[in-house]
Tab-separated table of C-alpha atoms in Angstrom:
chain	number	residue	atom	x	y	z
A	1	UNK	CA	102.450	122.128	124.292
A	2	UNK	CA	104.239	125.175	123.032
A	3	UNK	CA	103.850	126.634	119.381
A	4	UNK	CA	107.416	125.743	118.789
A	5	UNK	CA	107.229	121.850	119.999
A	6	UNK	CA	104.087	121.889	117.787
A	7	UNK	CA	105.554	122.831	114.897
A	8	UNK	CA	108.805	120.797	115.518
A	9	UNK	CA	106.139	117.452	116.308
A	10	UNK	CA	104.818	118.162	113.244
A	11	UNK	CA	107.395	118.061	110.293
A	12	UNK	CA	107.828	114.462	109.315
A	13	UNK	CA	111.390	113.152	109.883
A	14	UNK	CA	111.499	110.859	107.213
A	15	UNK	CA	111.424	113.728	104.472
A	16	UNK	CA	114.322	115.608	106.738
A	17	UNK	CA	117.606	116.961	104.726
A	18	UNK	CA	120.915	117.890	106.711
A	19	UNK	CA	122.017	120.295	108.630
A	20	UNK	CA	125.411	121.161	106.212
A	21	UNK	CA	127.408	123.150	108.702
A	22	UNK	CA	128.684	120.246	109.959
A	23	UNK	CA	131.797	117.743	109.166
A	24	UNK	CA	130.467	114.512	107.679
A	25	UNK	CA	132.743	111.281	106.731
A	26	UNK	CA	132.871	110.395	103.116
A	27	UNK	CA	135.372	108.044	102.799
A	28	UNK	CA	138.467	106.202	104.280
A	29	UNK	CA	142.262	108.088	103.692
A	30	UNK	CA	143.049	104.893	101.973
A	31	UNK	CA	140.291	104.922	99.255
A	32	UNK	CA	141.664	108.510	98.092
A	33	UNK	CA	144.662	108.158	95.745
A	34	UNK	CA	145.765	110.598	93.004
A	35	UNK	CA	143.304	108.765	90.866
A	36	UNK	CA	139.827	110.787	91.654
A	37	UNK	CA	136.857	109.205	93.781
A	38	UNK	CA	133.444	110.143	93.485
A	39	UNK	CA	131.980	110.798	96.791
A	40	UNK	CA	127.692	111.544	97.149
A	41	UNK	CA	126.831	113.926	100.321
A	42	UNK	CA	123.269	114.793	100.434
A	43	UNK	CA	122.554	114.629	96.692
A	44	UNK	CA	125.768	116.651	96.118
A	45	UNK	CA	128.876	114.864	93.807
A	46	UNK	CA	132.313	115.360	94.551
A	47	UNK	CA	135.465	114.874	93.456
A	48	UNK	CA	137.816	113.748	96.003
A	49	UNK	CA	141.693	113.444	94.773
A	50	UNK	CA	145.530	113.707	96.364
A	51	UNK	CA	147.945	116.170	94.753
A	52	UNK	CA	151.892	115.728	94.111
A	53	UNK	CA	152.074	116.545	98.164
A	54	UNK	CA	149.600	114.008	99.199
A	55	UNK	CA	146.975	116.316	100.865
A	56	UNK	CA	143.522	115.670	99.792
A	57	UNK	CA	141.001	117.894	97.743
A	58	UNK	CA	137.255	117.828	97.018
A	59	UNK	CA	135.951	119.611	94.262
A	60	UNK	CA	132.657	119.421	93.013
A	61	UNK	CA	132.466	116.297	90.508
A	62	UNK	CA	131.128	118.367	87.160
A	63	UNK	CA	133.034	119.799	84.730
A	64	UNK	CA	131.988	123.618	83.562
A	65	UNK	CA	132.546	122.710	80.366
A	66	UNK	CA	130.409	120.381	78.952
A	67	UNK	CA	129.336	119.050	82.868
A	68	UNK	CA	130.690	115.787	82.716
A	69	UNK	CA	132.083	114.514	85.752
A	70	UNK	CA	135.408	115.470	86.794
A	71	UNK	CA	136.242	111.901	88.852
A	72	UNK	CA	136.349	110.161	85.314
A	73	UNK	CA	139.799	112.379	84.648
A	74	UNK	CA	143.010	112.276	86.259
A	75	UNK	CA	145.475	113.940	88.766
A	76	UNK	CA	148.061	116.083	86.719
A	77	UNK	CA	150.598	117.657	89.305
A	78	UNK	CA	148.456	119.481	91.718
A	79	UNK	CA	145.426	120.254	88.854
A	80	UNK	CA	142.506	117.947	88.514
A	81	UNK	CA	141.633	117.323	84.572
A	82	UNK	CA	138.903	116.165	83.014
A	83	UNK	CA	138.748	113.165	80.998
A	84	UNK	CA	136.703	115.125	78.270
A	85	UNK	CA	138.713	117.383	76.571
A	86	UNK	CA	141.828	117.634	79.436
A	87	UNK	CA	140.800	121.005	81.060
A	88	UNK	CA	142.540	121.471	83.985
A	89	UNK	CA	141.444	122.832	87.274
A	90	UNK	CA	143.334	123.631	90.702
A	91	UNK	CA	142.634	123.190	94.470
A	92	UNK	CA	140.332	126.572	94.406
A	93	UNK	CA	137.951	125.360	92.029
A	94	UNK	CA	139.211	127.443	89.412
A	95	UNK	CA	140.243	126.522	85.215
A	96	UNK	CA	144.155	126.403	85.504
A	97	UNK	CA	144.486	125.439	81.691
A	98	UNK	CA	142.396	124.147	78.788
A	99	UNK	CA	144.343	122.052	75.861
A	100	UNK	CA	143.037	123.466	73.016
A	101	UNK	CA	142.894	127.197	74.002
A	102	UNK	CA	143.717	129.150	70.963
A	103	UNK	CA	146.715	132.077	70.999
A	104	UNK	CA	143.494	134.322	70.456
A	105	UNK	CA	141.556	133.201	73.515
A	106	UNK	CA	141.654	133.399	77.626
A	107	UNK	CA	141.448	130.767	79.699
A	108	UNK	CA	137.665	130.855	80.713
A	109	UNK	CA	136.849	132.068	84.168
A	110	UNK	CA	134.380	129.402	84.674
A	111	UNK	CA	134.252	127.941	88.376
A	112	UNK	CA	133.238	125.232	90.262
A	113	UNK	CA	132.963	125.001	94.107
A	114	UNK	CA	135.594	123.513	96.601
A	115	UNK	CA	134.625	121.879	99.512
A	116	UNK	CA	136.628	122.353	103.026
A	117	UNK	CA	137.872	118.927	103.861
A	118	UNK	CA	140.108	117.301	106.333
A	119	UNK	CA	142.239	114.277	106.530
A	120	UNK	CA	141.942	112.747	110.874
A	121	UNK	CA	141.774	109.804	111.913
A	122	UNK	CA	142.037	107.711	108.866
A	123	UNK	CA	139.197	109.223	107.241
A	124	UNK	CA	138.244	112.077	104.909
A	125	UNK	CA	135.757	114.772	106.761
A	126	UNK	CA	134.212	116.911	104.332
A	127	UNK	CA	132.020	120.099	105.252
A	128	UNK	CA	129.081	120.630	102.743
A	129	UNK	CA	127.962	123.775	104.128
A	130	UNK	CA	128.245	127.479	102.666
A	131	UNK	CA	129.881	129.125	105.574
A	132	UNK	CA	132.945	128.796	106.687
A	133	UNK	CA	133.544	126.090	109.282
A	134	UNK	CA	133.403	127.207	113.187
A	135	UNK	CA	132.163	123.139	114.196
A	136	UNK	CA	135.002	120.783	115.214
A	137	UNK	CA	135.164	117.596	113.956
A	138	UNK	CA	133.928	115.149	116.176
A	139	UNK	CA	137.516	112.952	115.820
A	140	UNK	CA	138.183	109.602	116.988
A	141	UNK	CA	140.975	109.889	119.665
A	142	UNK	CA	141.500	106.101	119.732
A	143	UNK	CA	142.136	105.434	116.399
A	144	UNK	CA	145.862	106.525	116.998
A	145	UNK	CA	145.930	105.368	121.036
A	146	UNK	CA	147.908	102.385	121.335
A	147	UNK	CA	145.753	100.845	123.778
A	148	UNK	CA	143.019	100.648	121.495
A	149	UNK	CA	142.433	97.780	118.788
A	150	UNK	CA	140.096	99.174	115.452
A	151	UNK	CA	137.488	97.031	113.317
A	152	UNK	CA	135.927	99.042	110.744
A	153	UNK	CA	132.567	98.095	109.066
A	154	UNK	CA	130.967	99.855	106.491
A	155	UNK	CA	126.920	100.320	106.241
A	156	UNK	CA	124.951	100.712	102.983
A	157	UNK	CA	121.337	100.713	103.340
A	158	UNK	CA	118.723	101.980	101.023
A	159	UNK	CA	116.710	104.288	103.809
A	160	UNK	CA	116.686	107.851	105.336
A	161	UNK	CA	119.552	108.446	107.926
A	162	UNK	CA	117.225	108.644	110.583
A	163	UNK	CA	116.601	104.594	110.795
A	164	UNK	CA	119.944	104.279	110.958
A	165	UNK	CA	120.742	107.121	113.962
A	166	UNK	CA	117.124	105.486	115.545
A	167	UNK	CA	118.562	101.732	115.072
A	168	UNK	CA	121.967	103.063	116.881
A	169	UNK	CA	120.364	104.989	119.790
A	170	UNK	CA	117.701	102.162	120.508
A	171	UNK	CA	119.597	99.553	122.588
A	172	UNK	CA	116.132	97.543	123.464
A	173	UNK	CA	116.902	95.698	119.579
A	174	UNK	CA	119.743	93.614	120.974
A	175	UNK	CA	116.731	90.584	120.454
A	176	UNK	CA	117.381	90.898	116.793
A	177	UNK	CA	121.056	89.772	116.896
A	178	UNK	CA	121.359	86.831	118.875
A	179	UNK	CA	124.628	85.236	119.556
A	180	UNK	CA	126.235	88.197	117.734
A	181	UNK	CA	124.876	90.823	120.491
A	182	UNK	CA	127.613	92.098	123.209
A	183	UNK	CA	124.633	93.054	125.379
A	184	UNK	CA	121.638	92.040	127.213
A	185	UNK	CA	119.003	92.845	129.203
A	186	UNK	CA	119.180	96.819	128.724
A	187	UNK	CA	117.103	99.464	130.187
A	188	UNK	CA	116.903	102.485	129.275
A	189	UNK	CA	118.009	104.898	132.885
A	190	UNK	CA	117.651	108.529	131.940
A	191	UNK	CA	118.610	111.122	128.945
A	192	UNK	CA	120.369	114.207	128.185
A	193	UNK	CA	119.686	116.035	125.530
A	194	UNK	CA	120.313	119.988	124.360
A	195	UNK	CA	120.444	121.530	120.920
A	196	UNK	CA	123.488	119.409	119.581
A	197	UNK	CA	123.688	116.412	121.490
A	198	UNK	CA	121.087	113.653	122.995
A	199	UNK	CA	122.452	110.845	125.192
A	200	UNK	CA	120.927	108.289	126.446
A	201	UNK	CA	122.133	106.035	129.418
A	202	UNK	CA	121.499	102.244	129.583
A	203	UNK	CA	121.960	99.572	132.052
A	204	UNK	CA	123.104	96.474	130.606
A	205	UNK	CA	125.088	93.134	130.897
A	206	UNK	CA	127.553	92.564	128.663
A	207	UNK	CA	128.861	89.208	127.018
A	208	UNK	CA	132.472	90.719	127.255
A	209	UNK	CA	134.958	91.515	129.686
A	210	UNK	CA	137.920	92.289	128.455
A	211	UNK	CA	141.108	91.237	131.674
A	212	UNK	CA	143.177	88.870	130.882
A	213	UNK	CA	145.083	87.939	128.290
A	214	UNK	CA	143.229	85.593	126.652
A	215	UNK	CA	140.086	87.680	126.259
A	216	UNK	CA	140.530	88.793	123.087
A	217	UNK	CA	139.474	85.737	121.989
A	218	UNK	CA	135.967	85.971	123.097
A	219	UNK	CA	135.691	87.836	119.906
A	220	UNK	CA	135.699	84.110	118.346
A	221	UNK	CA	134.745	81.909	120.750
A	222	UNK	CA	131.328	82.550	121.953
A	223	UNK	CA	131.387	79.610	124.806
A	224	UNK	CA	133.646	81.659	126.557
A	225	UNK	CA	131.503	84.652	127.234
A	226	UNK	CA	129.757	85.522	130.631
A	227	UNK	CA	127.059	87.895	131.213
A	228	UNK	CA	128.011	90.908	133.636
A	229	UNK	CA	126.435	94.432	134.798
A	230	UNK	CA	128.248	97.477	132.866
A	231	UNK	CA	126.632	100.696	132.097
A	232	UNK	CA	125.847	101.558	127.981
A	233	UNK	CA	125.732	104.850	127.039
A	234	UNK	CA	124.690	105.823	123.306
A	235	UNK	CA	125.295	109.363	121.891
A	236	UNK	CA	123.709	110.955	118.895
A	237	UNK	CA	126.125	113.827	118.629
A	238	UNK	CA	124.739	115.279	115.597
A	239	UNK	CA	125.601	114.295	112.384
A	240	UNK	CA	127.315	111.225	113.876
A	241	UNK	CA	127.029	108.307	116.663
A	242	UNK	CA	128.981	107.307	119.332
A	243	UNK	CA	128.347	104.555	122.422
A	244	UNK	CA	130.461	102.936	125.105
A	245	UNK	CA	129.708	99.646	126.820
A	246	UNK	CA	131.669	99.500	129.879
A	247	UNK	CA	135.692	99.912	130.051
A	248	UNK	CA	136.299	97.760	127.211
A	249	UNK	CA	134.496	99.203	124.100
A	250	UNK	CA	133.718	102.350	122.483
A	251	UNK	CA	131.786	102.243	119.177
A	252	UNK	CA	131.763	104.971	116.324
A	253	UNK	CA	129.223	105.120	113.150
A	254	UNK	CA	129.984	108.160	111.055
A	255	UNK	CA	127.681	108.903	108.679
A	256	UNK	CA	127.603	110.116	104.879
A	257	UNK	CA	123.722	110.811	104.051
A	258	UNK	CA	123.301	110.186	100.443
A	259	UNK	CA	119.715	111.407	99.885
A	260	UNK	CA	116.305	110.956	101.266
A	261	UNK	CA	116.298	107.141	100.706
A	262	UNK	CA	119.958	106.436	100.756
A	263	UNK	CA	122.656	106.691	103.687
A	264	UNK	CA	126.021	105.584	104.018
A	265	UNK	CA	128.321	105.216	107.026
A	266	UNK	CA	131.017	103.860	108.721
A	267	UNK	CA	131.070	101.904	111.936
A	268	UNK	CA	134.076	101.519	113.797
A	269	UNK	CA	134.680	99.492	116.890
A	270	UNK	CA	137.280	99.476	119.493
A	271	UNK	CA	138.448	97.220	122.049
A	272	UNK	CA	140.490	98.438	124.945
A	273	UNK	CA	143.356	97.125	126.153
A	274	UNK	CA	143.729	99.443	128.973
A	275	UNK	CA	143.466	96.894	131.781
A	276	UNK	CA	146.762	95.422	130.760
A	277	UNK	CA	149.187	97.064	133.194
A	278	UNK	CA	152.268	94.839	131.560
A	279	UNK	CA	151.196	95.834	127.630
A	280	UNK	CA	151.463	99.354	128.601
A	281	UNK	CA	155.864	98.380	129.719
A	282	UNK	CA	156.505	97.251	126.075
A	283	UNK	CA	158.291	99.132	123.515
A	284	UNK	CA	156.566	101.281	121.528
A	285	UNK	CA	157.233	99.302	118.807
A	286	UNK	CA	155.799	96.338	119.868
A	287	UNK	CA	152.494	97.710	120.811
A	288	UNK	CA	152.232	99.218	117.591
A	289	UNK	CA	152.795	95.796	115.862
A	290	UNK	CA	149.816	94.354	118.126
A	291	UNK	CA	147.512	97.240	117.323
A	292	UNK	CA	148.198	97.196	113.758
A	293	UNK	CA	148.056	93.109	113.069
A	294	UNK	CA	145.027	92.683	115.606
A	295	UNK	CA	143.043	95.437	113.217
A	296	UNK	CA	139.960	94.306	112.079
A	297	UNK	CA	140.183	91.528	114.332
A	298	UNK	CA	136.351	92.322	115.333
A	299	UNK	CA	135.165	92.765	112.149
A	300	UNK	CA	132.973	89.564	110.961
A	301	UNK	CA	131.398	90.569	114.462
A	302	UNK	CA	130.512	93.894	113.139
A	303	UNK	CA	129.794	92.745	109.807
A	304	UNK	CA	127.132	90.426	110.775
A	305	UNK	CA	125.445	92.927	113.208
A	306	UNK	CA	125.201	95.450	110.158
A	307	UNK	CA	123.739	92.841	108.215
A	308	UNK	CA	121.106	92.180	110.153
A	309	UNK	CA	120.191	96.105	111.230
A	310	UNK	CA	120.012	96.818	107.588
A	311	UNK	CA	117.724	94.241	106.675
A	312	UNK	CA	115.159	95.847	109.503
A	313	UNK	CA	116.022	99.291	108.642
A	314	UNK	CA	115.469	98.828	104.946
A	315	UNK	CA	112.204	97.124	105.955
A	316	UNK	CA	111.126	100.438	107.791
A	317	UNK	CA	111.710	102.640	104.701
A	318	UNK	CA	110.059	100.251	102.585
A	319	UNK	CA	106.909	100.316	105.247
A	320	UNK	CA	107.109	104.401	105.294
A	321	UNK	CA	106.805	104.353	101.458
A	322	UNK	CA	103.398	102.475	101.276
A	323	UNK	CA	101.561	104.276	103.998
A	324	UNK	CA	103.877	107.219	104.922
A	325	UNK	CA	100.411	107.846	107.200
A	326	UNK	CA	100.299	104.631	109.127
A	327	UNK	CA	101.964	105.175	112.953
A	328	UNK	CA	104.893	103.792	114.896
A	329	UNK	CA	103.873	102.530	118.531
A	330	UNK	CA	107.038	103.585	120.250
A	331	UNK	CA	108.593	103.043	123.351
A	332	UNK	CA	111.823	103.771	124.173
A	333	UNK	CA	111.516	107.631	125.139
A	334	UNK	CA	115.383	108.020	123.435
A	335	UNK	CA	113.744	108.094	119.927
A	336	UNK	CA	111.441	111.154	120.442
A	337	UNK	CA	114.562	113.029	121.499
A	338	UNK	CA	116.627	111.994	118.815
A	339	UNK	CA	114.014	113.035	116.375
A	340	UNK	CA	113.459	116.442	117.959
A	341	UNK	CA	117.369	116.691	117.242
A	342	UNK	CA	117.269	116.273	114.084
A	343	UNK	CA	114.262	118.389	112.931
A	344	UNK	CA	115.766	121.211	114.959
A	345	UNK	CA	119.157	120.780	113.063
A	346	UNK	CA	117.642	120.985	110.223
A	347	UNK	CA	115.247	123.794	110.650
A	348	UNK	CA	117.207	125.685	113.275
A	349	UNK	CA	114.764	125.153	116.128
A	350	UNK	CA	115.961	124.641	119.058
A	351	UNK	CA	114.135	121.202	121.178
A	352	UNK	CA	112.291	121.318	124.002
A	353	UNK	CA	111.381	119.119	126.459
């Protein structure tokens, strides 16, 4: 083993930060109004808020004055004030105007930090690093794809991101959720993996098959499932998670690490309506309308499936923080990869093999 893997092998994942220079997910578009939401990424509070225009800023939540927090004020034109004593401050971080300010005095040049943040796919990506941004965003080019139907889920769980990202990327756990499971039987192929990516490639058989008309209704009728072959691929393309089961599904969680012991995240699932020649004829109109009033229409799925991973994953953390010294007897080869990822994210190492 090579000084590098040994040092890598021997940081404990558990205690891991984040790799900032990349764009994490911290909320929904719809949960940012021109009334300010306080948003948590790794330990770090910020202000998210709408201007006059509608585009979205995130300022650090804290107040230079007296370091209350900013999201308790309000939107005034294009200036976020605080709640406090009404200073005002603008998209740049900096104090625009302060009430009180004597004719004597200047405005102080107190200020506070901006974050880089972008408004895609109906959600708010926010880049906590200190440089300047160079990553893409990883995007999710069916939210807007006509053929696509959305269900969105979201995940709070009281433990370190890396259950969750282990959780996703193991695919031999589908024991744990019973009759809501789409798969079976899966076994684990082969897996890429380089300094940003590690994918791992399943067998499976899936409960779904998504051809005819009716099918969509397998969502809610579980008699009407049948067991078939596809292939299951599962991505941890870091920060975030992506997997596809077959033609007929492509799963999302983006995640919003809160701090050691906390993560959030949001898991979005898609169902394809690609194998509908005839849909694809229709206005554009009319597609539209199915997309939009068949959205969520997997959610209670997803729902219960996040219910039942947190409960485990919170279990783990629990475990870890009685006997952070007692060993895991693992497996599924995927795991050691993803956590070779992440370590190397975080401490700029590049994995090996």
């Amino acid at each position: 083993m090579t000084s590098i893997s040994q040092a890598v092998q021997s940081r404990d994942v558990r205690q891991l930060g984040i790799n900032p220079n990349h764009w994490y997910v911290v909320a929904r578009s719809g949960e940012v109004t021109n009334k300010p939401l306080s948003v948590i990424i790794w330990q770090q509070a910020i202000a998210l808020y709408r201007d006059s225009t509608g585009k979205v800023h995130a300022l650090e939540d804290r107040c230079p004055h007296r370091q209350v927090k900013l999201s308790h004020g309000q939107v005034m034109g294009d200036q976020l004030a605080c709640a406090y004593h009404g200073w005002r401050f603008n998209s740049a971080g900096e104090c625009a105007a302060v009430p009180s300010l004597a004719a004597n005095q200047k405005l102080p040049t107190c200020q506070i930090r901006r974050y880089p943040v972008k408004e895609q796919d109906g959600f708010i990506w926010l880049f906590p690093g200190d440089e300047t941004p160079t990553v893409e965003l990883m995007g999710l080019p069916e939210w807007n794809h006509l053929n696509y139907i959305a269900s969105v889920a979201v995940i709070n769980c009281q433990a370190h991101y890396s259950y969750l990202i282990e959780n996703l990327m193991d695919m031999y756990h589908g024991h744990l959720h019973q009759d809501l499971q789409a798969w079976a039987a899966a076994s684990l192929q082969s897996i890429d993996e380089d300094e940003e990516h590690v994918h791992a490639h399943y067998t499976a058989q899936s409960y779904y098959k998504i051809d005819k008309i009716w099918s969509i209704s397998q969502l809610f009728f579980p008699a009407l499932r049948r067991l078939h072959p596809e292939p299951l691929d599962v991505s941890y393309i870091y920060p975030h998670w992506a997997a596809k089961l077959g033609n007929d599904f492509q799963i999302y969680c983006l995640l919003c690490p809160v701090n050691e012991t906390q993560t959030k995240a949001y898991l979005i699932h898609f169902t394809s309506l690609n194998a509908f020649d005839k849909l694809h004829k229709l206005p554009v109109w009319f597609r539209r309308f199915i997309k939009n009033n068949l959205f969520n229409a997997a959610k209670k799925l997803l729902d219960g499936l996040v219910l039942q991973d947190v409960q485990m994953i919170e279990e783990e953390q629990q475990a870890y923080l009685q006997n952070p010294e007692r060993r895991n007897y693992e497996l599924n080869r995927a795991l050691a990869s993803v956590q070779r990822l992440m370590k190397s994210q975080v401490e700029g190492i590049v994995p090996t093999k």
